[in-house]
PDB file of C-alpha atoms in Angstrom:
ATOM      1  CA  UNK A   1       3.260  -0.257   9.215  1.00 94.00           C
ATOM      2  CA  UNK A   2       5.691  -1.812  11.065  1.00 93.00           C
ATOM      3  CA  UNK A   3       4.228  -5.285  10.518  1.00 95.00           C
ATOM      4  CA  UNK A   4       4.235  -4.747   7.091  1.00 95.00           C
ATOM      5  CA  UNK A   5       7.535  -3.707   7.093  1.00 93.00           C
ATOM      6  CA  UNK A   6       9.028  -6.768   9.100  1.00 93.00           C
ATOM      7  CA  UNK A   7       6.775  -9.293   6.590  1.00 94.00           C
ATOM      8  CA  UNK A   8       8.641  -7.304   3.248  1.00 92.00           C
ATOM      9  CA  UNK A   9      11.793  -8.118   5.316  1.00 87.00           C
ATOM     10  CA  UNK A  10      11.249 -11.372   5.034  1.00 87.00           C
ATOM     11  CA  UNK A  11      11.844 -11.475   1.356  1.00 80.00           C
ATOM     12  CA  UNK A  12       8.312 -13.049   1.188  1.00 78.00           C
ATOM     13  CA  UNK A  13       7.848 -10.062  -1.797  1.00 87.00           C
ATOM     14  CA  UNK A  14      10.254  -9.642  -4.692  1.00 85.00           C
ATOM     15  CA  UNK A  15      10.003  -5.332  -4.939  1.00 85.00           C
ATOM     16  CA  UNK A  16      13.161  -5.738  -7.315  1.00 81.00           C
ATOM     17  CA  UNK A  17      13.064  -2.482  -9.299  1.00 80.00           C
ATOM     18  CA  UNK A  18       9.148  -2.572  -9.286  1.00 89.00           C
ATOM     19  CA  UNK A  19       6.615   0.337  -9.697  1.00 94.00           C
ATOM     20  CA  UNK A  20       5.190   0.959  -5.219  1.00 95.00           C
ATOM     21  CA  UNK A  21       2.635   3.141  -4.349  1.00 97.00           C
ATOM     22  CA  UNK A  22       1.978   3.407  -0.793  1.00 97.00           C
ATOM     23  CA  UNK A  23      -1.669   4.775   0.306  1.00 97.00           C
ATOM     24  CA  UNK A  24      -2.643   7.069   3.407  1.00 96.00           C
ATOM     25  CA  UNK A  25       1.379   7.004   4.184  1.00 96.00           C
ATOM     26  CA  UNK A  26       1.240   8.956   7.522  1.00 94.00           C
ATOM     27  CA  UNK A  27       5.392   9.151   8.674  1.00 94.00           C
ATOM     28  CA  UNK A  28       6.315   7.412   5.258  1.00 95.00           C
ATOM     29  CA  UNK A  29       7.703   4.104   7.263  1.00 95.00           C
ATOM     30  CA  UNK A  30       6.566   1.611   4.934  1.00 94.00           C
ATOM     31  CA  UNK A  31       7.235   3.596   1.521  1.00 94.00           C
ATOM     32  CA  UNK A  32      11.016   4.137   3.439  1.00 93.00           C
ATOM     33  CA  UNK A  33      11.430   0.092   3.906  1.00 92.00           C
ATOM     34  CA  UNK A  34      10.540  -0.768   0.466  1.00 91.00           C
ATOM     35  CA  UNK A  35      13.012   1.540  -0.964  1.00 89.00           C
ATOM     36  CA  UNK A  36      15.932   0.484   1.351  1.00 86.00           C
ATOM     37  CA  UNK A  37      15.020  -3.297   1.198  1.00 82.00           C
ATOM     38  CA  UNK A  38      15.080  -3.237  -2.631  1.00 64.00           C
ATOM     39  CA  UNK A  39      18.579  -1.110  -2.420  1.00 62.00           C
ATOM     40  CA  UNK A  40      19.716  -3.758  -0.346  1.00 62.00           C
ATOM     41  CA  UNK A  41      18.764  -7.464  -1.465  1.00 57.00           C
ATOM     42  CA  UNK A  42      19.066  -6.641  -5.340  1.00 55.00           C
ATOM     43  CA  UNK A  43      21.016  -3.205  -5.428  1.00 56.00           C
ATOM     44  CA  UNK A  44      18.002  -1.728  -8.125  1.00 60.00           C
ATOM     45  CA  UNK A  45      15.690  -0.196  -5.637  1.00 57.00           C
ATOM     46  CA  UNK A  46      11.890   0.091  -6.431  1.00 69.00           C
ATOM     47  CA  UNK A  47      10.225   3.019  -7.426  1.00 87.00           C
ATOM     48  CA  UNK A  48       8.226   3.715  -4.571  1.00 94.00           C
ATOM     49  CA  UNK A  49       5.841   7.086  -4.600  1.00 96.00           C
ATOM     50  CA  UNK A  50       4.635   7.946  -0.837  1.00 97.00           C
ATOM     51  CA  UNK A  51       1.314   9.536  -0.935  1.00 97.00           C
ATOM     52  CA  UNK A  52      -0.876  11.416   1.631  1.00 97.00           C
ATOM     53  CA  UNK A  53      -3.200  13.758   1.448  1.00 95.00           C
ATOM     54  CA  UNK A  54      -1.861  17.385   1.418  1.00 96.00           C
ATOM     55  CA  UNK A  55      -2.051  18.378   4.682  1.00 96.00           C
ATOM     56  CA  UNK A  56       0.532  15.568   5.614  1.00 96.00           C
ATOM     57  CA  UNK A  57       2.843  16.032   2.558  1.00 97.00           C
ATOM     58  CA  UNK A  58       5.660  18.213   4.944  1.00 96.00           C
ATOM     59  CA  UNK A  59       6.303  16.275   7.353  1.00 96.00           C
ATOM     60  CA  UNK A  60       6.350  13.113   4.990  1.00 96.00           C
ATOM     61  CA  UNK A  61       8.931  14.569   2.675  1.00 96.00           C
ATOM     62  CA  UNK A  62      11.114  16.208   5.636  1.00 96.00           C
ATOM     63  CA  UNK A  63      10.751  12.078   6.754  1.00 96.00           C
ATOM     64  CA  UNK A  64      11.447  10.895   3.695  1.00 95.00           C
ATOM     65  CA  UNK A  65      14.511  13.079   2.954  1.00 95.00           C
ATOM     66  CA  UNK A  66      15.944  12.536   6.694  1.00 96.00           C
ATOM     67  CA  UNK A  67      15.764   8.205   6.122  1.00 95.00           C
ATOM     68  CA  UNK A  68      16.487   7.741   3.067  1.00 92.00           C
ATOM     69  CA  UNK A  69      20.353   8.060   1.922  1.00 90.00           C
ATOM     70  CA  UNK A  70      20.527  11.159  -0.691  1.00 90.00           C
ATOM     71  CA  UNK A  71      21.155   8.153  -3.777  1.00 87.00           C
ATOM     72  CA  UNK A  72      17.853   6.532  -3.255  1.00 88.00           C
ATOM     73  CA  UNK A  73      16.100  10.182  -2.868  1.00 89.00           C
ATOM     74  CA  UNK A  74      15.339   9.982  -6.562  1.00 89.00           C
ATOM     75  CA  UNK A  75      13.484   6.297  -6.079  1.00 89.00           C
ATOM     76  CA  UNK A  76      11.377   7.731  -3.779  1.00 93.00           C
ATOM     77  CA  UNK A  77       8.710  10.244  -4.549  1.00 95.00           C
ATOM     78  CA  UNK A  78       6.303  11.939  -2.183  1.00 97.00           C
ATOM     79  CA  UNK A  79       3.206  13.255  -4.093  1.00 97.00           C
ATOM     80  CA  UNK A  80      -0.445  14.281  -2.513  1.00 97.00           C
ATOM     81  CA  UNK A  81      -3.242  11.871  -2.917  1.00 97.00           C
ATOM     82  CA  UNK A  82      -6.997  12.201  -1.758  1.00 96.00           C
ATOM     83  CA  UNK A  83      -8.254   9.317  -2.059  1.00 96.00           C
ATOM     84  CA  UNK A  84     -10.849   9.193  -5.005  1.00 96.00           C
ATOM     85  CA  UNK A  85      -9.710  12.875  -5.885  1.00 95.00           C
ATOM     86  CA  UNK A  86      -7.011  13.710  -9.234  1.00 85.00           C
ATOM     87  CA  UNK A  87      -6.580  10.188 -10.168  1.00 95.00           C
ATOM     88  CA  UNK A  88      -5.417  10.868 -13.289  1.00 93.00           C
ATOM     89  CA  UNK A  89      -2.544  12.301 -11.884  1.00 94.00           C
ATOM     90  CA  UNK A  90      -1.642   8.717 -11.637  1.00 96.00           C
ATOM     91  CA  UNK A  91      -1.607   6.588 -14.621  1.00 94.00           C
ATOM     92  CA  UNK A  92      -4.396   3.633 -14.119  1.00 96.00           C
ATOM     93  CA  UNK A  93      -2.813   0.162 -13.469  1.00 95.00           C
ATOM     94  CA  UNK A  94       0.495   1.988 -13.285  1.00 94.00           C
ATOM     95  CA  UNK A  95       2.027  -0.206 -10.165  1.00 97.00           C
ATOM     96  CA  UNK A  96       3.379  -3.448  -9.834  1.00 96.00           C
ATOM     97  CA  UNK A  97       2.540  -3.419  -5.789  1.00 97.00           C
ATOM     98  CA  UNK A  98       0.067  -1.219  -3.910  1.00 98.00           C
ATOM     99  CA  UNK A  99       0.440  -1.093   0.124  1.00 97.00           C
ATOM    100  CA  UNK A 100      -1.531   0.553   2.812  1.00 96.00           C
ATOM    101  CA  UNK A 101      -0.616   0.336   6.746  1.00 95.00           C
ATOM    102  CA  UNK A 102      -3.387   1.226   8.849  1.00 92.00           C
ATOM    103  CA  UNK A 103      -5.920   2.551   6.885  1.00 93.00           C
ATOM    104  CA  UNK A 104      -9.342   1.147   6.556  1.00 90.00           C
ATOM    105  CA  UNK A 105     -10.730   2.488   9.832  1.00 83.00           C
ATOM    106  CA  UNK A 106     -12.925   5.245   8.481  1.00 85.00           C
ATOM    107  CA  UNK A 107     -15.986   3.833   6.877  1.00 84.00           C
ATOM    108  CA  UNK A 108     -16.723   7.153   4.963  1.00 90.00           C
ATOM    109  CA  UNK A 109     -13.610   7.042   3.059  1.00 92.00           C
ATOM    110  CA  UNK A 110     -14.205   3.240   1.866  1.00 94.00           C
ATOM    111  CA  UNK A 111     -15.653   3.911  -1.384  1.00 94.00           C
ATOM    112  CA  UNK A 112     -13.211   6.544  -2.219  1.00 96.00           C
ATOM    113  CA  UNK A 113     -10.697   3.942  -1.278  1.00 96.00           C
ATOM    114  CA  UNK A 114     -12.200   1.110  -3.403  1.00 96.00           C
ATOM    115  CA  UNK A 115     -11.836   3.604  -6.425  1.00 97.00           C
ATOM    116  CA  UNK A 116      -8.768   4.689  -6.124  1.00 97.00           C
ATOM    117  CA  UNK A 117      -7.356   1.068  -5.873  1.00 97.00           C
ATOM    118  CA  UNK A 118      -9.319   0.160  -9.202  1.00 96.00           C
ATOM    119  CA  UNK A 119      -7.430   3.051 -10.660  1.00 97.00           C
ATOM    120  CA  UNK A 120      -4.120   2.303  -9.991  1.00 97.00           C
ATOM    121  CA  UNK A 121      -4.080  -1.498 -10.074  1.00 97.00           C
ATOM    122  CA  UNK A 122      -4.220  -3.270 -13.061  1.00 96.00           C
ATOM    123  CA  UNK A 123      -4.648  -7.646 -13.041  1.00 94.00           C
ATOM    124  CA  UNK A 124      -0.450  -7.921 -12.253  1.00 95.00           C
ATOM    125  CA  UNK A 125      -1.070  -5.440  -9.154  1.00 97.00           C
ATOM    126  CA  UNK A 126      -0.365  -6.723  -5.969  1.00 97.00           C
ATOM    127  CA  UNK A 127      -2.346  -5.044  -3.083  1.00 98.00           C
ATOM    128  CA  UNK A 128      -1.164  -5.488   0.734  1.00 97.00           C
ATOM    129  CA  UNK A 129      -2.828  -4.064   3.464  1.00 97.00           C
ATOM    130  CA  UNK A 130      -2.055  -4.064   6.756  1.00 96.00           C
ATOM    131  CA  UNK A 131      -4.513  -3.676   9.617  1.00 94.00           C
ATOM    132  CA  UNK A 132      -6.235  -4.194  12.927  1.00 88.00           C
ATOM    133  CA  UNK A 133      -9.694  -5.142  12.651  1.00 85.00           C
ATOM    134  CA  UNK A 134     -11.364  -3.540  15.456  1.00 84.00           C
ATOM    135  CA  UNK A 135     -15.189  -3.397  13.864  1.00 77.00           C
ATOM    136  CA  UNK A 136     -17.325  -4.937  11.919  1.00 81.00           C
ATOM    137  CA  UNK A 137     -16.968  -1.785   9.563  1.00 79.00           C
ATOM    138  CA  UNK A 138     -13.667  -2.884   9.219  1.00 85.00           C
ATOM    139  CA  UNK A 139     -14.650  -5.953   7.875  1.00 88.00           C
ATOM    140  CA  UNK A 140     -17.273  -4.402   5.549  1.00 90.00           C
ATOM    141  CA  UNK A 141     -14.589  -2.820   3.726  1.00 93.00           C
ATOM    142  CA  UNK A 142     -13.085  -6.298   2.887  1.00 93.00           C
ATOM    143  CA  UNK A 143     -16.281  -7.336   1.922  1.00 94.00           C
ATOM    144  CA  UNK A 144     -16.299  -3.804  -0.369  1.00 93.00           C
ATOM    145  CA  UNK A 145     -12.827  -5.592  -1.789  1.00 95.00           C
ATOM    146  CA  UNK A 146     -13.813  -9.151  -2.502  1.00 95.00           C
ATOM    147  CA  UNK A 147     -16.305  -8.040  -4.757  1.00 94.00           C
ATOM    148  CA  UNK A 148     -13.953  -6.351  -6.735  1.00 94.00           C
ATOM    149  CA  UNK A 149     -10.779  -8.084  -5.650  1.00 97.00           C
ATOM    150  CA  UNK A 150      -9.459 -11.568  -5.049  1.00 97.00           C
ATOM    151  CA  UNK A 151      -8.154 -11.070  -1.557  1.00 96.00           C
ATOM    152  CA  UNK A 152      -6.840 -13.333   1.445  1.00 95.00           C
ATOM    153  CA  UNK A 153      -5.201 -13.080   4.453  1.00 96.00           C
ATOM    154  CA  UNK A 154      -1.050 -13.981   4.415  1.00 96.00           C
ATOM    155  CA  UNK A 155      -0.133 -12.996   7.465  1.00 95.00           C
ATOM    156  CA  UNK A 156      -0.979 -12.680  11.190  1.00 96.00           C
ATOM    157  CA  UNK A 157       1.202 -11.279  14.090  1.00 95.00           C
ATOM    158  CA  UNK A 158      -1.058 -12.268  17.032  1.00 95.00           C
ATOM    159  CA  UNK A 159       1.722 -10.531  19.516  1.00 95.00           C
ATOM    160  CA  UNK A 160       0.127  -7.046  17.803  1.00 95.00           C
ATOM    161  CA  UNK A 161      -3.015  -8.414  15.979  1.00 94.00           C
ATOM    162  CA  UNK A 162      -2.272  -7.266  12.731  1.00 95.00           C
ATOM    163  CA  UNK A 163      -3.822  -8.906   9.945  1.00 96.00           C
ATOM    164  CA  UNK A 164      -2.049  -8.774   6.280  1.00 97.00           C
ATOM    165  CA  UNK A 165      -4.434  -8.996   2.979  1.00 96.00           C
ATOM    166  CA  UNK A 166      -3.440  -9.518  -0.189  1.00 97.00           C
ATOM    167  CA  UNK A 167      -5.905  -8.875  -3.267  1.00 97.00           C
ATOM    168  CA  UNK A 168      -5.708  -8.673  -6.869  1.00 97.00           C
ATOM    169  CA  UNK A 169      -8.160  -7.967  -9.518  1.00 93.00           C
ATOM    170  CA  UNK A 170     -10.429 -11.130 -10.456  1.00 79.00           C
ATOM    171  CA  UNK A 171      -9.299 -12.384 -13.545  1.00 71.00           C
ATOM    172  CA  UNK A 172     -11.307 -11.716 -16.395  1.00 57.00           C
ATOM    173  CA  UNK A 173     -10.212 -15.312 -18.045  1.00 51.00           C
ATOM    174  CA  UNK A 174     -12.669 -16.506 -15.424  1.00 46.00           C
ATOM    175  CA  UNK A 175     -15.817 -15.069 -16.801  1.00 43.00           C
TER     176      UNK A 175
END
């Protein structure tokens, strides 16, 4: 998350009063950035909605509420999300950016994972993900992507060994 974070710092994405969704969210850091950093460089602020599954959802909105300063606390939502589970609580293709820190590790969530980002993104959606890949599962899930996904790497930090992907769904002009 917090090489995410410090590539959105570097105003490499415009989040100017854009629709975020941030996956698997853990301590909220990232969903926290992106609504400061938009405050900050264009005085909108994105519409960011932090999700987790609902175990987590406490201690992610005591998080959010404690970082945030009370004006932005409307910009940023916390709501529960299993992955594959009660999509249509979130309207498909809804977001303008999707970003997940840290979470393709666990190979038996992949699929869920793949469907949930075909629900929420439509062909604008911009999907970053952040991770270490520590096995060749790992990579499997990007191979899971690409077939559904145009997706590269943008960034490195070889200090921490994070790798940042960026996909988007194929065009269908292409066909």
């Amino acid at each position: 998350a917090v090489v995410l974070c410090a590539y959105l710092e570097m105003g490499s994405v415009d989040l100017r009063d854009r629709a975020v969704i941030e996956l698997g969210a853990g301590t909220g850091l990232l969903g926290i950035v992106a609504t400061l950093l938009d405050k900050l460089l264009y005085h909108l602020g994105a519409r960011v909605t932090i999700t987790d599954r609902e175990a987590a959802l406490e201690f992610l909105e005591s998080n959010v509420q404690a970082n945030l300063p009370s004006e932005l606390h409307p910009r940023a939502v916390v709501k529960e999300l299993t992955w594959g589970k009660d999509l249509d609580n979130f309207p498909p293709g809804a977001f303008d950016f999707v970003f997940g820190a840290d979470i393709i590790y666990l190979e038996e969530t992949f699929g869920e994972l793949l469907q949930t980002l075909e629900h929420l993104c439509s062909e604008q959606t911009v999907i970053l993900l952040s991770c270490r890949i520590r096995y060749e599962r790992d990579n499997n899930f990007l191979k899971m992507l690409k077939g559904h996904f145009s997706v590269y790497e943008v960034y490195y930090d070889s200090n921490k060994d994070i790798h940042i992907y960026k996909a988007q769904r194929h065009s269908h002009k292409d066909d």
